[in-house]
Short mmCIF file of C-alpha atoms and ligand atoms in Angstrom, two decimals:
data_model
loop_
_atom_site.label_atom_id
_atom_site.label_comp_id
_atom_site.label_asym_id
_atom_site.label_seq_id
_atom_site.Cartn_x
_atom_site.Cartn_y
_atom_site.Cartn_z
CA MET A 96 11.85 -23.64 7.33
CA MET A 97 12.14 -20.10 7.13
CA ASN A 98 9.48 -17.59 7.95
CA GLU A 99 10.17 -14.17 7.09
CA VAL A 100 9.50 -11.74 3.63
CA ARG A 101 10.52 -8.35 2.76
CA VAL A 102 8.74 -6.07 0.25
CA SER A 103 9.78 -2.30 -0.91
CA ALA A 104 7.03 0.11 -0.84
CA PRO A 105 7.81 2.63 -2.95
CA ALA A 106 6.52 6.55 -3.39
CA LYS A 107 3.65 7.82 -5.95
CA VAL A 108 3.10 11.03 -7.47
CA ASN A 109 -0.11 11.84 -8.83
CA LEU A 110 0.75 12.31 -12.77
CA ILE A 111 -2.43 14.00 -13.24
CA LEU A 112 -5.23 14.85 -10.35
CA ARG A 113 -8.89 15.81 -10.87
CA VAL A 114 -11.13 16.66 -8.05
CA LEU A 115 -14.23 15.97 -8.58
CA ASP A 116 -17.89 16.02 -6.71
CA ARG A 117 -18.01 16.15 -3.10
CA ARG A 118 -19.98 13.18 -2.00
CA SER A 119 -22.66 12.08 0.76
CA ASP A 120 -19.28 10.12 2.36
CA GLY A 121 -17.56 13.17 3.33
CA TYR A 122 -15.17 12.24 0.08
CA HIS A 123 -14.49 13.27 -3.28
CA ASN A 124 -15.10 11.79 -6.31
CA LEU A 125 -11.34 12.10 -8.05
CA TRP A 126 -9.62 10.80 -11.47
CA SER A 127 -6.18 10.78 -11.45
CA LEU A 128 -3.07 8.82 -13.22
CA MET A 129 -0.99 7.70 -10.55
CA HIS A 130 2.88 6.43 -11.17
CA THR A 131 5.13 4.79 -8.68
CA VAL A 132 8.52 6.31 -8.00
CA GLY A 133 11.87 4.10 -7.12
CA VAL A 134 11.89 6.19 -3.44
CA GLU A 135 10.92 3.02 -1.33
CA ASP A 136 10.31 2.52 2.56
CA ASP A 137 11.56 -1.46 3.12
CA LEU A 138 9.54 -3.73 5.20
CA GLN A 139 10.26 -6.85 6.87
CA ILE A 140 7.80 -9.27 8.02
CA ARG A 141 8.63 -12.29 10.54
CA LEU A 142 6.18 -15.08 11.62
CA ARG A 143 6.20 -15.53 15.01
CA PRO A 144 3.47 -18.74 15.02
CA ASP A 145 4.06 -19.75 18.81
CA SER A 146 1.88 -16.35 19.71
CA ALA A 147 -0.27 -13.91 18.87
CA GLY A 148 -0.01 -9.88 18.65
CA ILE A 149 1.91 -7.75 16.26
CA ARG A 150 4.42 -5.93 16.97
CA LEU A 151 6.06 -3.04 14.68
CA HIS A 152 9.24 -1.49 15.35
CA CYS A 153 10.28 1.94 12.91
CA ASP A 154 13.29 3.68 12.31
CA ASP A 155 11.21 6.91 12.12
CA PRO A 156 10.33 7.85 16.25
CA VAL A 157 7.86 10.47 14.19
CA LEU A 158 5.32 7.76 13.73
CA PRO A 159 3.21 5.55 15.93
CA THR A 160 4.40 1.87 16.01
CA ASP A 161 0.59 0.91 17.60
CA GLY A 162 -3.31 0.33 16.07
CA ARG A 163 -2.77 4.19 14.92
CA ASN A 164 -0.43 3.08 12.42
CA LEU A 165 -1.27 1.36 9.18
CA VAL A 166 1.03 -1.05 8.81
CA VAL A 167 -0.64 -2.72 11.97
CA ARG A 168 -3.96 -2.08 11.05
CA ALA A 169 -3.46 -3.73 7.44
CA ALA A 170 -1.55 -6.89 9.20
CA GLY A 171 -4.78 -7.34 11.72
CA VAL A 172 -7.37 -6.53 8.84
CA MET A 173 -5.14 -9.68 6.80
CA LEU A 174 -5.23 -11.81 9.89
CA GLU A 175 -8.97 -10.99 10.68
CA ARG A 176 -9.59 -11.59 6.99
CA ALA A 177 -7.94 -15.14 6.87
CA GLY A 178 -8.98 -16.78 10.15
CA LEU A 179 -5.58 -16.42 11.78
CA SER A 180 -3.37 -15.77 14.66
CA VAL A 181 -0.70 -15.54 14.24
CA GLY A 182 2.13 -13.11 15.60
CA LEU A 183 4.01 -10.78 13.67
CA ASP A 184 7.13 -8.87 13.91
CA MET A 185 7.25 -6.61 11.58
CA ARG A 186 10.27 -3.65 10.90
CA LEU A 187 9.85 -0.42 9.34
CA VAL A 188 12.88 2.17 7.36
CA LYS A 189 11.17 4.88 6.45
CA ARG A 190 12.66 6.50 3.32
CA ILE A 191 9.48 8.23 1.93
CA PRO A 192 8.35 11.64 4.00
CA VAL A 193 5.30 11.32 5.69
CA SER A 194 2.23 13.34 5.32
CA ALA A 195 3.95 13.88 1.78
CA GLY A 196 1.53 13.68 -0.64
CA LEU A 197 3.67 10.75 -1.73
CA GLY A 198 1.25 8.24 -0.67
CA GLY A 199 4.12 6.38 1.75
CA GLY A 200 1.64 5.39 4.29
CA SER A 201 -0.54 3.80 2.44
CA SER A 202 2.52 1.99 0.01
CA ASP A 203 3.81 1.06 4.00
CA ALA A 204 0.01 -0.29 4.15
CA ALA A 205 0.37 -2.01 0.29
CA ALA A 206 3.09 -3.80 0.74
CA THR A 207 2.33 -5.59 4.39
CA MET A 208 -1.25 -7.05 2.59
CA PHE A 209 1.08 -7.96 -0.58
CA GLY A 210 4.03 -9.61 2.23
CA LEU A 211 1.32 -11.72 4.11
CA ASN A 212 -0.59 -12.91 0.94
CA LYS A 213 2.96 -14.31 0.22
CA LEU A 214 3.85 -15.29 3.61
CA LEU A 215 0.53 -17.31 4.58
CA ALA A 216 0.21 -18.06 1.16
CA LEU A 217 -3.08 -17.02 0.61
CA GLY A 218 -3.06 -16.79 -2.89
CA TRP A 219 -5.20 -13.40 -2.77
CA SER A 220 -5.39 -11.53 -5.84
CA PRO A 221 -4.86 -7.65 -6.66
CA VAL A 222 -8.72 -7.00 -7.10
CA ARG A 223 -9.42 -8.93 -3.50
CA LEU A 224 -6.22 -7.01 -1.62
CA GLY A 225 -7.61 -3.28 -3.60
CA GLU A 226 -11.36 -4.11 -1.87
CA ILE A 227 -9.75 -5.06 1.59
CA GLY A 228 -7.08 -2.09 1.71
CA GLN A 229 -9.66 0.29 0.83
CA VAL A 230 -11.06 0.55 3.76
CA LEU A 231 -7.88 1.27 5.23
CA GLY A 232 -7.18 4.63 3.09
CA SER A 233 -7.79 5.73 -0.54
CA ASP A 234 -4.93 5.52 -1.74
CA ILE A 235 -4.01 1.97 -0.98
CA PRO A 236 -5.54 -0.44 -3.28
CA PHE A 237 -3.82 1.69 -6.54
CA PHE A 238 -0.56 0.12 -4.93
CA PHE A 239 -1.62 -3.49 -6.12
CA PHE A 240 -1.61 -1.96 -9.86
CA ALA A 241 1.17 -0.29 -9.91
CA PRO A 242 3.36 0.85 -11.47
CA SER A 243 1.62 3.23 -13.22
CA ALA A 244 -2.58 3.04 -13.25
CA GLN A 245 -5.75 5.37 -13.68
CA VAL A 246 -8.00 5.91 -10.54
CA ALA A 247 -11.43 6.55 -10.03
CA GLY A 248 -14.19 7.26 -7.74
CA ARG A 249 -12.85 7.43 -3.91
CA GLY A 250 -9.45 5.89 -5.64
CA GLU A 251 -10.63 2.26 -5.58
CA GLN A 252 -11.31 2.10 -8.97
CA VAL A 253 -8.25 1.06 -10.18
CA THR A 254 -7.39 0.33 -13.65
CA ARG A 255 -3.72 -0.15 -14.85
CA LEU A 256 -2.71 1.94 -17.56
CA GLN A 257 0.90 1.10 -18.75
CA VAL A 258 3.03 4.26 -19.98
CA LYS A 259 5.64 3.21 -22.73
CA GLY A 260 9.23 5.13 -22.30
CA GLU A 261 11.81 5.86 -19.61
CA ARG A 262 11.72 8.81 -17.10
CA TRP A 263 13.14 10.05 -13.97
CA VAL A 264 11.79 11.83 -10.47
CA VAL A 265 13.07 14.14 -8.62
CA LEU A 266 10.90 14.65 -5.46
CA VAL A 267 11.45 18.13 -3.71
CA ASN A 268 9.55 18.71 -0.26
CA PRO A 269 9.39 21.39 1.90
CA GLY A 270 10.04 19.90 5.54
CA PHE A 271 6.23 20.71 6.58
CA PRO A 272 3.55 18.17 6.09
CA ILE A 273 0.27 19.36 4.63
CA GLU A 274 -3.12 17.05 6.24
CA THR A 275 -4.69 15.51 3.28
CA ARG A 276 -8.32 15.92 4.75
CA TRP A 277 -7.38 19.44 6.04
CA ALA A 278 -6.29 19.84 1.75
CA TYR A 279 -9.76 17.96 0.51
CA ASP A 280 -11.58 20.75 3.04
CA ARG A 281 -9.13 24.22 1.48
CA LEU A 282 -10.16 23.03 -2.21
CA ALA A 283 -13.93 22.39 -1.54
CA SER A 284 -14.31 25.60 0.13
CA ALA A 285 -12.32 27.80 -2.59
CA ARG A 286 -14.37 27.16 -5.17
CA HIS A 287 -18.13 27.54 -6.58
CA LEU A 288 -17.84 24.44 -9.17
CA VAL A 289 -16.07 22.14 -10.28
CA PRO A 290 -14.33 22.18 -14.49
CA GLY A 291 -15.10 19.51 -16.76
CA LEU A 292 -12.44 16.69 -17.33
CA SER A 293 -10.24 17.68 -20.13
CA PRO A 294 -10.08 15.88 -23.53
CA ALA A 295 -6.29 14.41 -22.73
CA ILE A 296 -7.95 12.79 -19.93
CA ALA A 297 -10.64 11.24 -21.68
CA ASP A 298 -8.76 10.24 -24.33
CA LEU A 299 -7.05 8.34 -21.10
CA MET A 300 -10.08 7.09 -19.95
CA HIS A 301 -10.99 5.34 -22.98
CA THR A 302 -6.59 3.14 -23.63
CA THR A 303 -4.74 0.70 -21.23
CA GLN A 304 -1.55 2.38 -23.18
CA THR A 305 0.34 5.83 -23.47
CA SER A 306 3.45 7.57 -23.58
CA TRP A 307 4.95 9.95 -21.39
CA GLU A 308 4.54 12.36 -24.58
CA ASP A 309 1.02 12.44 -24.26
CA ILE A 310 0.93 12.62 -20.04
CA LEU A 311 3.28 15.57 -20.28
CA PRO A 312 1.50 17.92 -21.66
CA ALA A 313 -1.71 16.63 -20.09
CA MET A 314 -0.08 17.11 -16.46
CA GLU A 315 -2.48 19.38 -13.74
CA ASN A 316 -3.64 18.82 -9.68
CA ASP A 317 -6.48 20.47 -8.74
CA PHE A 318 -4.94 21.12 -5.13
CA GLU A 319 -2.34 23.56 -6.52
CA ALA A 320 -4.36 26.78 -7.29
CA ALA A 321 -6.68 25.59 -3.99
CA LEU A 322 -3.13 25.33 -2.09
CA ALA A 323 -1.16 28.26 -3.24
CA PRO A 324 -2.15 31.54 -1.67
CA SER A 325 -1.51 29.20 1.77
CA HIS A 326 1.71 28.07 0.81
CA PRO A 327 3.38 29.99 -1.77
CA ILE A 328 6.66 27.84 -1.45
CA LEU A 329 4.63 25.25 -3.75
CA ASP A 330 5.53 27.22 -6.53
CA VAL A 331 8.98 28.85 -6.15
CA MET A 332 10.28 25.25 -5.35
CA LYS A 333 7.95 23.97 -8.95
CA GLN A 334 9.86 26.89 -10.40
CA ALA A 335 13.06 25.67 -9.01
CA LEU A 336 12.74 22.35 -10.61
CA LEU A 337 11.92 24.01 -14.00
CA ALA A 338 15.51 26.14 -14.11
CA GLU A 339 17.11 22.48 -13.51
CA GLY A 340 16.16 21.22 -16.70
CA ALA A 341 12.60 19.49 -15.61
CA GLU A 342 10.23 18.91 -18.47
CA ARG A 343 6.75 19.62 -16.07
CA ALA A 344 7.06 19.86 -12.39
CA LEU A 345 3.59 19.44 -10.42
CA LEU A 346 2.56 19.03 -7.18
CA SER A 347 1.91 15.62 -5.75
CA GLY A 348 -1.31 14.56 -4.49
CA SER A 349 -2.42 17.45 -1.44
CA GLY A 350 1.38 18.13 -1.22
CA ALA A 351 3.54 19.35 0.11
CA THR A 352 6.20 17.37 -1.93
CA VAL A 353 6.29 19.02 -5.64
CA PHE A 354 8.14 16.81 -7.85
CA GLY A 355 9.63 17.21 -11.67
CA ILE A 356 9.89 14.97 -14.44
CA PHE A 357 13.90 14.35 -15.98
CA ARG A 358 15.02 12.50 -19.34
CA ASP A 359 17.48 10.64 -17.56
CA GLU A 360 19.36 9.57 -14.58
CA ILE A 361 22.55 12.59 -14.89
CA GLY A 362 19.43 15.26 -15.34
CA ALA A 363 17.24 14.25 -12.01
CA VAL A 364 20.69 13.74 -10.12
CA ARG A 365 22.08 16.56 -10.44
CA ALA A 366 18.88 18.45 -10.14
CA ARG A 367 18.50 16.90 -6.97
CA ASP A 368 21.43 17.74 -5.87
CA VAL A 369 21.55 21.44 -6.66
CA LEU A 370 18.08 21.98 -4.81
CA LYS A 371 19.25 20.12 -1.91
CA ARG A 372 22.02 21.81 -1.52
CA ALA A 373 21.07 25.46 -2.78
CA HIS A 374 17.75 25.35 -0.27
CA GLY A 375 18.19 22.88 2.01
CA TRP A 376 15.24 21.20 0.91
CA TRP A 377 14.44 17.14 1.60
CA THR A 378 15.24 15.85 -2.10
CA ALA A 379 15.15 12.32 -3.93
CA ALA A 380 15.96 10.95 -7.29
CA GLY A 381 13.95 7.83 -8.51
CA GLN A 382 13.39 5.88 -11.30
CA ALA A 383 9.22 6.39 -12.52
CA GLY A 384 7.62 3.14 -11.89
CA ALA A 385 11.11 1.77 -11.20
CA SER A 386 9.48 -0.06 -8.70
CA PRO A 387 5.90 -1.93 -7.61
CA LEU A 388 5.89 -3.27 -4.49
CA ALA A 389 8.31 -5.99 -5.54
CA CYS A 390 8.80 -9.34 -2.34
CA HIS A 391 12.82 -9.50 -2.13
CA GLU A 392 12.10 -13.39 -0.35
CA ALA A 393 8.99 -14.97 -0.08
CA PHE A 394 9.06 -17.98 1.86
CA ALA A 395 5.79 -19.40 2.26
CA PHE A 396 4.19 -19.98 5.87
CA HIS A 397 2.22 -23.38 4.67
CA ALA A 398 4.39 -26.49 3.92
CA GLY A 399 3.24 -26.26 -0.36
CA ARG A 400 -0.68 -24.88 -1.43
CA ASN A 401 -0.28 -28.67 -2.58
CA GLU A 402 0.44 -31.15 -0.09
CA SER A 403 -2.71 -32.58 1.44
CA SER A 404 -1.05 -31.40 5.06
CA THR A 405 -1.71 -27.31 4.98
CA ALA A 406 -2.84 -26.90 7.90
CA ALA A 407 0.08 -25.13 9.74
CA ALA A 408 -1.31 -21.66 10.73
CA PRO A 409 -3.21 -21.86 13.61
CA ARG A 410 -6.73 -21.23 13.06
CA ILE A 411 -9.38 -19.26 15.17
CA GLY A 412 -12.66 -20.51 15.96
O1 C5P B 694 -8.85 7.51 2.34
P1 C5P B 694 -7.92 8.61 3.19
O2 C5P B 694 -7.88 8.59 4.33
O3 C5P B 694 -6.43 8.49 2.82
O4 C5P B 694 -8.55 10.21 3.04
C1 C5P B 694 -8.05 11.50 4.15
C2 C5P B 694 -9.25 12.18 3.81
O5 C5P B 694 -9.26 12.78 2.40
C3 C5P B 694 -10.31 12.00 4.12
O6 C5P B 694 -10.82 11.73 5.13
C4 C5P B 694 -11.48 12.65 3.12
O7 C5P B 694 -11.37 14.27 4.10
C5 C5P B 694 -10.33 13.30 2.33
N1 C5P B 694 -10.72 12.44 0.45
C6 C5P B 694 -11.40 13.07 0.17
N2 C5P B 694 -11.75 12.22 -1.29
C7 C5P B 694 -10.90 11.48 -1.45
C8 C5P B 694 -9.89 10.95 -0.45
C9 C5P B 694 -9.81 11.42 0.57
O8 C5P B 694 -12.77 13.85 0.53
N3 C5P B 694 -11.05 10.43 -2.47
#
């Protein structure tokens, strides 16, 4: 019996990111329109039913592979909630830059939970996975509702929002990380009042379907103004994307990745190559929303949910 699954973990961009009031728990309420991009990490999960312990191998030597890694923590929480004690071998291939505003670590954690949900035949809903995931990181719940959703609260209130039409996204990263917590502190200390939500956002809140034509003029990110004084390169990258034909360009999350929206693959690939060659920036191009978490091979660990003997996995307690 096969006991392995492969899950792709897409990057996200924030087409809209409004940071609202600071809460008593130190987090900020936000309103965001998030969208996956077809630039993916790859995660492979293999069960070792006869042993215990979670092992992670990652091709990026910068990332820790112990309990500090969100993948290891997500796997631990899933096994604990399921009451299971099995060993796991996991391999992670990184393509999404780290601490880049692209949700890479959150997507990896969501992919872990998504993969284990299939592999262990748990049958947990996206809502349940999101509830568990939010404890590990504010961006994680979104990925269970990908490819596009509006996100509110701390990040845990996720509502699917279908975006009609096709677009390509070019990602540009200057090669340094920005720590999310630092960016939020910077933003909070740089402003005295929180501007209200735009009429376009108010419209989006009450719909389940929208189009790129409606989104493009509504794109904004509160971190742009907050980070402009300390990171002038972000605007240089934005202008470079626009000069290469992007319909709109914007900072993603708390940076430092800036993304451009393109009508088609040819324009996106050309801009990706030109910007990399001219500036030496890390660049990537992917289709908007092309890849929600996808399980490539799901061989259930249990013999089958309908069979009477499903107790193949040892249970704790
Ligand atoms: O949830 P996550 O670990 O990704 O958040 C990292 C940091 O970003 C938090 O410690 C907090 O400082 C800030 N944050 C925030 N409001 C949010 C999400 C994150 O202030 N909604």
